[in-house]
XYZ file of C-alpha atoms in Angstrom:
172
model
C 149.023 67.349 110.866
C 146.508 68.429 108.238
C 144.503 71.975 109.739
C 141.307 69.831 108.408
C 141.705 66.599 111.104
C 139.607 67.431 114.308
C 142.214 64.469 115.869
C 145.569 63.671 114.454
C 144.898 59.650 115.063
C 145.900 59.299 111.084
C 142.399 59.296 109.754
C 141.818 61.895 108.838
C 138.383 63.346 110.667
C 137.084 65.870 108.255
C 134.760 68.619 109.611
C 133.340 69.202 106.211
C 132.022 65.293 106.009
C 129.327 66.540 107.067
C 127.647 68.658 106.217
C 124.618 70.286 107.997
C 122.697 70.948 104.805
C 123.152 66.773 105.245
C 121.321 66.616 108.083
C 118.762 68.279 106.854
C 118.175 66.869 104.210
C 118.097 63.486 106.633
C 114.701 65.216 107.997
C 112.921 66.018 105.162
C 112.565 63.186 104.364
C 112.283 61.906 107.319
C 109.003 64.464 107.542
C 107.828 62.676 103.401
C 107.897 59.324 104.822
C 105.656 60.514 107.785
C 103.168 62.445 106.160
C 102.717 60.273 102.885
C 101.301 57.846 105.060
C 99.078 60.085 107.066
C 98.607 61.085 103.283
C 97.016 57.392 102.539
C 95.941 57.216 106.166
C 92.613 54.546 105.149
C 94.825 52.963 102.280
C 94.825 49.033 103.680
C 94.737 47.706 100.054
C 98.284 48.360 98.403
C 101.608 47.863 100.012
C 103.841 50.237 101.743
C 107.705 49.944 101.941
C 110.200 48.916 103.927
C 111.707 52.891 104.126
C 108.235 54.129 104.176
C 107.079 51.962 107.783
C 110.140 52.303 109.872
C 110.375 56.173 108.882
C 107.024 56.502 109.894
C 108.500 53.939 113.323
C 110.462 56.027 114.228
C 109.249 59.735 114.053
C 106.304 58.200 115.639
C 108.378 57.971 118.693
C 109.728 60.450 118.495
C 106.680 62.601 118.163
C 105.553 60.732 120.857
C 108.528 61.548 123.369
C 108.105 64.978 122.408
C 104.001 64.578 123.565
C 104.981 62.926 127.094
C 107.978 65.985 127.939
C 105.631 68.466 126.878
C 102.506 66.680 129.533
C 105.612 66.747 131.801
C 105.885 70.454 131.331
C 102.561 71.477 132.104
C 101.570 69.282 134.284
C 98.889 67.111 131.869
C 99.712 63.582 132.468
C 98.228 61.204 134.012
C 97.630 60.808 138.013
C 97.755 56.921 139.460
C 96.645 57.140 143.130
C 98.329 53.815 145.676
C 96.746 53.674 148.903
C 97.114 57.351 149.280
C 100.434 58.132 147.141
C 99.678 59.469 143.746
C 102.270 58.425 141.110
C 102.630 60.403 137.941
C 102.376 58.131 134.741
C 104.464 59.343 133.067
C 102.432 60.633 130.218
C 98.549 62.682 129.926
C 96.271 64.207 127.189
C 98.222 65.344 124.953
C 100.505 62.523 124.645
C 97.297 60.175 124.096
C 95.502 62.411 121.792
C 98.443 61.751 119.158
C 97.977 58.145 119.495
C 94.697 58.211 119.035
C 95.556 61.169 115.211
C 98.154 57.983 114.693
C 95.972 54.810 115.950
C 94.126 54.198 111.776
C 97.427 55.304 109.756
C 99.859 53.138 111.924
C 96.912 50.180 111.500
C 96.906 51.176 107.436
C 100.987 51.401 107.180
C 101.537 47.564 109.175
C 99.030 45.748 107.104
C 100.116 47.561 103.547
C 103.424 45.784 104.981
C 103.051 42.930 105.728
C 100.884 43.095 102.516
C 104.214 43.613 100.780
C 105.581 40.765 102.209
C 103.629 38.830 100.695
C 100.675 37.796 104.281
C 97.308 39.080 104.590
C 96.624 42.044 106.666
C 94.861 39.743 109.639
C 98.397 38.279 109.687
C 98.456 41.634 112.733
C 96.154 39.177 115.120
C 99.316 36.688 115.277
C 100.230 39.709 117.877
C 97.939 38.458 120.245
C 100.367 35.625 120.250
C 102.637 36.918 123.601
C 106.036 37.478 123.162
C 106.213 34.965 119.871
C 103.568 36.933 117.977
C 105.484 39.629 119.162
C 108.915 38.305 117.867
C 107.604 37.202 114.154
C 105.771 40.791 113.926
C 109.533 42.235 113.593
C 110.740 39.538 112.408
C 107.717 40.146 108.123
C 108.393 43.607 108.879
C 111.885 43.777 108.810
C 111.895 41.169 105.538
C 111.888 43.059 102.348
C 109.082 42.869 100.040
C 107.977 40.518 97.283
C 110.270 41.945 94.447
C 107.486 40.497 92.337
C 103.900 42.134 92.084
C 101.593 40.115 94.132
C 97.349 40.169 94.351
C 98.259 44.106 95.857
C 99.822 45.240 93.948
C 103.242 45.922 92.030
C 106.672 46.440 94.016
C 106.606 49.491 95.855
C 110.353 50.210 95.012
C 109.306 50.001 90.998
C 109.374 48.022 88.674
C 112.115 45.376 87.725
C 111.186 43.964 84.336
C 108.972 41.323 85.573
C 106.983 41.353 82.279
C 104.944 38.582 82.015
C 105.324 37.330 85.468
C 102.199 35.196 86.892
C 102.246 35.275 90.580
C 101.911 32.010 92.346
C 98.528 31.381 94.402
C 99.625 32.382 97.397
C 96.890 31.742 99.907
C 96.868 28.676 102.544
């Protein structure tokens, strides 16, 4: 048996297969995407890649969970009274402050993501339609962006050599 195998299953699972530096690199990359969105908090007119949007969402969820945990540790959670019985909501002032800080950058990256798939930023209002609207927006956020330049700018993934390309009018 090879000394690098963790289990004797015939499948070589190397201890060195996933070095710690790869995890640090991944953590750094997620933070770079998050900071990019925060730096472009007022840009509602260009395009954002899927990766930029979903890395921001991932970091945002992690940060919101951490803020909620800190609220619970510090005892700053909001309480709701139910007929004389007080119940904690699980989040409080730190969670609320964090969400207020990232509200505008979240809207901006959402609108830029809609632009990348060729939709107007006003499509965000589709989310007001119960269930169907939210599902449709998730589908749009998962859809690959247009490879060609559109009226909101060039492809954020780079130039694919579409010289002389004239985008069709995609207005409805």
